[in-house]
């Protein structure tokens, strides 16, 4: 049982956790602890192993700096960020608490960052939890393994090591958060993009049961892999290095070199489009694997079967999810009819998706059709279907859509993917997503951020974000704009197009596929 160390007035905050005593700092009235190990470094003999409990340390461990990022892909310079950080303590947590002492009983919000399961670290400025903590919650962020280190499927290593890291972090929270003023019985896990996909996976992961009471999933990334697809992609990554896809072969490879191999395969994933299907077209080489053990089923199947019935769920998406991704891909404003047709064919729900989309959106040109089907497939419909599966099983779900068009980047990106992150954290002037807000946050952004923080923290405290729960009849959702309002789900045409679609684990689509015994793809 964790207990807080005595904290004389004027001294830096100190807390005793499972590994020993840690001393943090104070920032704007909040006690902050950074870089606390929650598991042993997954290197050497522990490379590609499930996370192991951290060993203790003697004396007082400084907890004022973030732990080093796990090995990263090269997107947005994340590989350089990881390379510049010293040490191999990749698996660390950070805590912000307005009242660090046992007995405070504050709600706890545990953040899982996104990054397409290929990049991501908790030490980015956009994830600073200080502003959110000042609203009366304990905020926790942490690192987990990504890319091949976390999600490559190969012989001699458990599947979904990144997900197992997340579970280990939540176990650390359960055992230690009381010492920081948090209530281990009121833990809310929240995440965005791949972080929201992780939240969805945790809802159905048996080992995560009981570790959190509530869940917030912001723009759920809907990609989950079958073992065959994941193994085939890992095999291609190993072949890039001239090695076999085994833990024995890959464990001696420098982590940065292994991450670079994953990048190389992602960059030329289109070569495998006839084998990897949509994952190759969207260049998504890593996702959670429905392996029958750590994940017995996709989140939608698990929730429909009642796995998350006792967990309150808050889930939603932005209106123009993939507009930012189109800009990064260099096609925003330049989508051709051929590109739109290909997207409808690859991502749409069923062989007649192109015809059905054109009938549902008769005035839409190639640009809008491309954006609609990409957004629906990757984020919007996976998010909505998660709520519908929860409601169908008798659970509670609240749904929102962020419709506020951000003024940054010339106002061309609308309510795009990632806009919710600075708004929820209140970090409107720092970090990469903050560029969407524009120079000097305007009153609209400040007001919307305050409303979102109030809703998220109220949900963490008591399960009610301030608008009605979603049900299949009324389909009431909160529209987050300059004037938030409760209305029927606004993307009705898309909802109807995807109504009968099942988000199954993505298969290996090449010929001569041999399924593993006992594997499930739902």
XYZ file of C-alpha atoms in Angstrom:
522
model
C 0.000 0.000 0.000
C 1.472 3.337 -1.039
C 1.671 6.183 1.436
C 2.734 9.778 0.939
C 5.920 10.961 2.545
C 5.703 13.901 4.916
C 5.911 17.207 3.079
C 6.931 20.123 5.271
C 5.762 23.504 4.080
C 7.991 24.947 1.364
C 9.705 21.673 0.491
C 9.356 19.830 -2.793
C 6.687 17.127 -2.824
C 7.804 13.569 -2.098
C 5.792 10.374 -2.417
C 6.589 6.737 -1.689
C 5.593 4.377 -4.511
C 6.127 0.667 -5.035
C 9.772 1.115 -6.101
C 10.806 3.638 -3.473
C 10.696 7.339 -2.656
C 10.347 9.901 -5.460
C 10.618 13.667 -5.209
C 8.905 15.922 -7.737
C 8.388 19.647 -8.101
C 5.640 22.259 -8.021
C 4.388 24.085 -11.079
C 1.591 26.670 -10.967
C 0.223 25.222 -7.747
C 0.292 21.597 -8.927
C 2.615 18.867 -7.679
C 4.352 17.242 -10.653
C 6.258 13.959 -10.780
C 7.903 12.910 -14.033
C 9.753 9.831 -15.228
C 8.734 7.310 -12.546
C 9.427 3.763 -13.791
C 6.397 1.477 -13.786
C 8.235 -1.515 -15.307
C 11.764 -2.685 -15.926
C 13.412 -1.372 -19.101
C 12.457 -3.810 -21.915
C 16.019 -4.245 -23.140
C 18.617 -6.997 -23.056
C 17.065 -10.248 -21.874
C 13.698 -8.445 -21.528
C 13.625 -7.176 -25.138
C 10.246 -8.049 -26.698
C 9.048 -9.538 -23.381
C 5.881 -8.619 -21.522
C 6.545 -5.803 -19.026
C 8.119 -6.885 -15.724
C 7.557 -5.169 -12.354
C 10.121 -2.497 -11.646
C 12.838 -3.214 -9.098
C 13.183 -0.842 -6.188
C 15.815 1.831 -5.684
C 17.626 3.190 -2.663
C 17.302 6.728 -1.419
C 15.211 9.411 -3.076
C 14.767 9.233 -6.846
C 14.394 12.623 -8.561
C 11.151 12.774 -10.547
C 11.495 16.085 -12.350
C 12.322 14.989 -15.919
C 10.415 12.848 -18.392
C 11.761 9.392 -19.064
C 13.294 8.758 -22.503
C 10.842 8.033 -25.331
C 10.550 4.452 -26.556
C 12.166 3.813 -29.972
C 10.214 5.808 -32.538
C 9.422 5.932 -36.193
C 10.703 8.958 -38.066
C 7.438 10.841 -38.570
C 7.591 14.486 -37.408
C 11.178 13.966 -36.275
C 10.196 11.634 -33.468
C 13.133 9.312 -34.156
C 15.564 12.177 -33.509
C 13.723 13.022 -30.283
C 14.170 9.440 -29.099
C 17.808 9.342 -30.201
C 18.625 12.508 -28.250
C 17.268 11.085 -24.973
C 19.661 9.151 -22.781
C 18.775 5.887 -21.075
C 16.542 2.927 -21.687
C 13.882 3.569 -19.008
C 11.255 3.694 -21.738
C 8.383 2.646 -19.473
C 7.712 5.558 -17.124
C 4.713 7.471 -15.788
C 4.155 11.148 -15.025
C 1.682 12.494 -12.451
C 0.116 15.919 -11.915
C -1.837 16.328 -8.686
C -3.485 19.386 -7.131
C -3.508 17.666 -3.722
C -0.739 15.052 -3.362
C -1.625 13.252 -0.202
C -3.456 10.105 0.882
C -7.141 10.548 1.509
C -7.807 13.312 -1.016
C -9.790 10.847 -3.149
C -9.611 12.834 -6.384
C -10.747 11.437 -9.739
C -7.879 10.120 -11.846
C -7.483 10.617 -15.606
C -4.916 8.380 -17.336
C -3.926 9.537 -20.822
C -2.866 7.262 -23.702
C -1.306 9.227 -26.551
C -1.806 8.397 -30.204
C 0.627 8.142 -33.093
C -0.644 5.351 -35.374
C 0.981 2.810 -33.021
C 4.292 3.848 -34.622
C 5.259 6.998 -32.710
C 4.323 8.594 -29.425
C 5.747 9.671 -26.096
C 4.204 11.201 -23.017
C 6.826 13.933 -22.723
C 5.458 16.148 -25.512
C 4.360 19.627 -24.371
C 0.802 19.139 -25.633
C 0.322 16.397 -23.015
C 1.339 18.495 -20.020
C -1.346 17.730 -17.447
C -1.012 20.846 -15.304
C -3.982 22.811 -16.670
C -6.283 19.795 -16.492
C -5.120 18.928 -12.971
C -6.032 22.418 -11.765
C -9.635 21.510 -12.567
C -9.548 19.026 -9.678
C -8.273 15.739 -11.088
C -5.061 13.742 -10.873
C -3.613 13.394 -14.376
C -1.341 10.513 -15.376
C 0.533 10.096 -18.661
C 2.953 7.308 -19.571
C 5.086 5.765 -22.295
C 4.368 2.474 -24.015
C 6.230 0.598 -26.740
C 5.264 1.389 -30.326
C 6.184 0.107 -33.800
C 7.927 -3.252 -34.032
C 8.994 -3.038 -30.372
C 5.370 -2.841 -29.272
C 3.228 -4.399 -32.003
C 5.400 -6.489 -34.328
C 4.161 -10.092 -34.276
C 6.941 -12.628 -34.490
C 8.051 -15.922 -33.004
C 9.284 -15.887 -29.426
C 7.481 -12.738 -28.294
C 3.971 -12.117 -26.938
C 1.587 -10.169 -29.132
C 0.490 -6.620 -28.291
C 3.402 -5.701 -26.044
C 2.374 -2.053 -26.303
C -1.060 -2.950 -24.980
C 0.520 -5.025 -22.198
C 2.586 -1.951 -21.266
C -0.638 0.051 -20.991
C -2.145 -2.567 -18.694
C 1.021 -2.538 -16.562
C 0.789 1.258 -16.274
C -2.840 0.986 -15.172
C -1.847 -1.632 -12.597
C 0.770 0.820 -11.312
C -1.946 3.466 -11.049
C -4.194 1.130 -9.082
C -1.410 0.335 -6.620
C 0.136 3.785 -6.228
C -2.215 6.610 -7.175
C -3.681 6.937 -3.683
C -0.344 8.345 -2.525
C -0.772 11.206 -5.034
C -4.282 12.065 -3.850
C -6.087 9.950 -6.428
C -8.942 7.524 -5.935
C -8.032 4.115 -7.460
C -11.751 3.370 -7.687
C -12.396 6.400 -9.925
C -9.902 5.950 -12.735
C -10.789 7.184 -16.220
C -8.603 6.131 -19.127
C -8.695 8.573 -22.032
C -6.904 8.707 -25.367
C -6.991 10.008 -28.926
C -6.467 8.328 -32.327
C -4.314 5.230 -31.719
C -4.660 6.134 -28.050
C -8.440 5.898 -28.455
C -7.985 2.610 -30.311
C -5.986 1.490 -27.283
C -8.799 2.592 -24.960
C -11.219 0.567 -27.097
C -8.912 -2.455 -26.940
C -8.600 -2.154 -23.153
C -12.393 -2.202 -22.832
C -12.356 -5.725 -24.248
C -9.060 -6.975 -22.825
C -9.682 -9.422 -20.001
C -6.474 -8.481 -18.178
C -7.594 -4.844 -18.013
C -10.917 -5.622 -16.337
C -11.368 -3.648 -13.129
C -8.438 -1.283 -13.747
C -10.648 1.670 -14.744
C -14.214 2.771 -14.113
C -14.669 5.075 -17.088
C -13.236 5.491 -20.573
C -12.967 8.360 -23.053
C -12.189 7.472 -26.673
C -11.459 10.470 -28.920
C -11.399 9.588 -32.653
C -11.029 5.808 -32.367
C -8.550 4.438 -34.913
C -10.464 1.489 -36.289
C -7.580 -0.719 -37.463
C -7.064 -4.066 -35.747
C -5.081 -6.883 -37.389
C -5.505 -10.616 -37.659
C -2.412 -12.616 -36.629
C -1.784 -13.546 -40.277
C -1.640 -9.921 -41.424
C 0.479 -8.786 -38.474
C 2.932 -11.654 -38.945
C 3.237 -11.001 -42.687
C 4.060 -7.326 -42.091
C 6.585 -8.222 -39.374
C 8.144 -10.688 -41.791
C 8.587 -7.936 -44.367
C 10.200 -5.687 -41.734
C 12.631 -8.433 -40.705
C 13.445 -9.147 -44.349
C 14.321 -5.469 -44.771
C 17.150 -6.200 -42.329
C 18.021 -9.577 -43.841
C 16.741 -11.386 -40.764
C 14.038 -13.854 -39.793
C 10.949 -12.551 -37.949
C 11.918 -14.030 -34.589
C 12.735 -12.505 -31.230
C 16.079 -14.319 -31.320
C 17.096 -12.647 -34.602
C 15.686 -9.197 -33.889
C 16.722 -8.808 -30.255
C 20.271 -7.944 -31.262
C 19.211 -5.183 -33.653
C 19.690 -1.619 -32.459
C 16.226 -0.232 -31.607
C 16.698 2.796 -33.862
C 17.589 0.536 -36.785
C 14.550 -1.632 -36.115
C 12.289 1.431 -36.065
C 13.825 2.583 -39.350
C 13.005 -0.785 -40.910
C 9.374 -0.306 -39.886
C 9.424 3.136 -41.501
C 10.892 1.727 -44.693
C 8.153 -0.884 -44.987
C 5.479 1.685 -44.213
C 6.831 3.984 -46.929
C 6.535 1.303 -49.587
C 3.527 -0.536 -48.174
C 1.675 -0.011 -51.448
C 3.816 -2.792 -52.937
C 1.906 -5.211 -50.722
C -1.576 -3.832 -51.426
C -2.689 -7.153 -52.883
C -1.718 -8.893 -49.614
C -2.293 -6.296 -46.897
C -5.359 -4.538 -48.293
C -6.463 -1.254 -46.663
C -3.557 -1.302 -44.205
C -1.164 -1.015 -47.156
C -3.184 1.667 -48.930
C -3.247 3.811 -45.776
C 0.381 2.843 -44.876
C -0.538 1.509 -41.423
C 2.011 -1.233 -40.646
C 1.166 -1.626 -36.944
C -2.056 -2.074 -35.006
C -3.305 -4.212 -32.105
C -3.579 -7.888 -33.020
C -6.677 -9.959 -32.295
C -4.577 -12.921 -31.209
C -7.107 -14.807 -29.088
C -5.079 -14.221 -25.913
C -4.309 -10.604 -25.023
C -7.181 -9.632 -27.347
C -9.867 -12.267 -27.827
C -12.013 -10.101 -30.116
C -12.227 -6.652 -31.674
C -13.553 -3.925 -29.339
C -16.891 -3.784 -31.175
C -17.455 -7.507 -30.779
C -16.258 -7.463 -27.174
C -18.541 -4.576 -26.217
C -21.513 -6.084 -28.034
C -20.910 -9.205 -25.933
C -21.035 -7.084 -22.752
C -17.330 -6.806 -21.923
C -17.555 -3.089 -21.064
C -21.093 -2.965 -19.711
C -19.930 -1.748 -16.289
C -17.624 0.953 -17.707
C -19.059 4.388 -18.505
C -18.002 5.414 -22.014
C -17.541 8.842 -23.589
C -16.698 8.600 -27.299
C -16.675 10.896 -30.284
C -14.835 12.259 -33.282
C -14.129 15.445 -35.189
C -16.202 16.417 -38.215
C -13.364 16.590 -40.752
C -11.128 13.843 -39.403
C -8.818 13.127 -42.334
C -8.496 16.635 -43.756
C -5.227 17.037 -41.832
C -3.974 13.662 -43.087
C -4.806 14.680 -46.660
C -2.752 17.848 -46.150
C 0.183 15.810 -44.831
C -0.148 13.472 -47.830
C -0.111 16.446 -50.207
C -3.556 15.779 -51.696
C -5.703 18.336 -49.856
C -7.532 20.358 -52.499
C -6.077 18.198 -55.258
C -8.036 14.935 -55.085
C -8.720 13.561 -58.542
C -11.814 11.548 -59.557
C -9.553 8.502 -59.857
C -8.251 8.944 -56.290
C -11.761 9.350 -54.948
C -12.920 6.243 -56.793
C -9.981 4.238 -55.432
C -10.690 5.397 -51.874
C -14.364 4.468 -52.164
C -13.393 1.038 -53.474
C -10.715 0.335 -50.842
C -12.298 1.786 -47.713
C -16.038 1.808 -48.383
C -18.474 -0.617 -46.718
C -19.071 -3.264 -49.358
C -18.508 -3.740 -53.086
C -21.144 -1.175 -54.054
C -19.822 1.522 -51.702
C -18.926 3.955 -54.479
C -22.466 3.912 -55.864
C -24.026 4.179 -52.422
C -21.820 7.103 -51.385
C -22.685 8.991 -54.557
C -26.368 8.370 -53.983
C -26.110 9.496 -50.353
C -24.078 12.614 -51.255
C -25.309 13.562 -54.745
C -23.692 17.011 -54.701
C -20.286 15.838 -53.452
C -17.282 16.104 -55.720
C -14.118 13.977 -55.603
C -12.583 15.975 -52.736
C -15.590 15.589 -50.432
C -16.173 11.928 -51.298
C -12.519 11.158 -50.597
C -12.641 12.936 -47.248
C -15.926 11.349 -46.253
C -15.011 7.733 -46.907
C -11.517 8.041 -45.433
C -12.846 9.747 -42.295
C -15.692 7.266 -41.948
C -13.490 4.201 -42.342
C -10.576 5.225 -40.152
C -12.169 7.237 -37.310
C -15.799 8.357 -37.458
C -17.678 5.089 -37.861
C -15.357 3.082 -35.567
C -16.118 5.699 -32.886
C -19.873 5.651 -33.468
C -20.025 1.853 -33.638
C -18.209 1.638 -30.302
C -21.017 3.649 -28.695
C -23.680 1.604 -30.448
C -22.117 -1.678 -29.336
C -21.944 -0.400 -25.760
C -25.567 0.760 -25.806
C -26.777 -2.469 -27.425
C -25.232 -4.478 -24.578
C -26.958 -2.368 -21.925
C -23.971 -0.156 -21.117
C -23.822 3.619 -20.921
C -22.260 5.740 -23.649
C -22.174 9.473 -24.332
C -21.310 10.660 -27.844
C -19.978 13.970 -29.161
C -18.815 15.490 -32.434
C -16.274 18.308 -32.478
C -17.507 20.600 -35.264
C -15.587 23.803 -34.469
C -13.478 24.848 -37.455
C -10.010 25.765 -36.228
C -8.629 29.090 -37.441
C -5.033 27.856 -37.731
C -3.330 26.840 -40.990
C -5.412 29.391 -42.862
C -8.659 27.801 -41.700
C -8.397 25.087 -44.370
C -8.441 22.088 -42.047
C -11.815 22.594 -40.376
C -12.529 20.382 -37.377
C -9.667 18.051 -38.174
C -7.997 15.086 -36.523
C -6.068 16.070 -33.395
C -7.861 19.375 -32.790
C -9.426 17.951 -29.636
C -6.066 17.355 -27.930
C -5.135 20.990 -27.103
C -8.764 21.742 -26.290
C -9.074 18.902 -23.758
C -5.693 19.529 -22.121
C -6.097 23.305 -22.222
C -2.658 23.675 -23.809
C -3.723 26.079 -26.527
C -0.332 27.665 -27.088
C 2.106 24.758 -26.885
C 2.833 21.542 -28.735
C 2.218 20.587 -32.332
C -1.603 20.341 -32.291
C -1.757 23.879 -30.894
C -0.771 25.217 -34.320
C -4.328 24.359 -35.371
C -5.683 26.894 -32.869
C -3.854 29.777 -34.499
C -1.560 32.498 -33.159
C -2.644 33.608 -29.716
C -5.681 31.503 -28.727
C -8.863 33.486 -29.416
C -11.817 33.713 -27.015
C -13.722 31.041 -28.970
C -10.920 28.529 -28.437
C -10.567 29.442 -24.760
C -14.295 29.063 -24.158
C -14.574 25.771 -26.026
C -11.548 24.389 -24.199
C -13.079 25.328 -20.848
C -16.335 23.569 -21.765
C -14.558 20.431 -22.931
C -12.360 20.296 -19.831
C -15.448 20.742 -17.638
C -17.273 17.923 -19.443
C -14.304 15.536 -19.383
C -13.525 16.142 -15.696
C -17.203 15.900 -14.699
C -17.386 12.584 -16.518
C -14.252 11.385 -14.705
C -15.715 12.465 -11.370
C -19.200 11.001 -11.677
C -19.888 9.545 -15.121
C -22.063 12.400 -16.435
C -20.458 14.807 -18.941
C -23.576 16.973 -19.043
C -25.665 15.629 -21.928
C -27.906 12.572 -22.385
C -26.577 9.086 -22.950
C -26.684 7.758 -26.499
C -29.446 5.347 -27.451
C -30.208 3.764 -30.849
C -33.582 5.512 -31.054
C -32.892 9.191 -30.328
C -29.141 9.074 -31.079
C -28.572 12.265 -29.077
C -25.024 13.645 -29.229
C -23.291 16.848 -28.158
C -22.116 19.066 -31.007
C -19.057 20.978 -29.831
C -18.906 24.298 -31.668
C -19.077 27.985 -30.795
C -22.526 27.230 -29.408
C -22.544 23.612 -28.169
C -25.931 21.932 -28.549
C -27.474 18.515 -28.113
C -28.892 17.181 -31.381
C -29.422 13.984 -33.317
C -26.191 12.460 -34.624
C -25.276 14.813 -37.501
C -23.552 12.347 -39.845
C -26.762 10.454 -40.539
C -25.976 9.657 -44.179
C -22.690 8.039 -43.203
C -24.327 6.228 -40.289
C -26.817 4.640 -42.660
C -24.118 3.643 -45.135
C -22.155 1.864 -42.403
C -25.107 0.609 -40.354
C -24.662 -3.051 -41.270
C -20.873 -3.026 -41.472
C -18.890 -5.059 -38.950
C -15.444 -3.724 -38.090
C -13.557 -6.990 -38.154
C -9.825 -7.431 -37.749
C -8.130 -6.695 -41.061
C -7.080 -9.944 -42.769
C -4.202 -10.983 -44.951
C -5.885 -10.852 -48.347
C -3.281 -12.707 -50.403
C -3.844 -16.249 -51.582
C -3.080 -19.443 -49.688
C -3.808 -17.968 -46.278
C -3.694 -20.553 -43.502
C -5.539 -19.514 -40.352
C -4.061 -20.258 -36.960
C -6.062 -22.629 -34.844
C -8.479 -20.873 -32.537
C -7.927 -17.374 -33.964
C -10.954 -15.088 -34.091
C -11.352 -12.132 -36.416
C -14.325 -10.434 -34.823
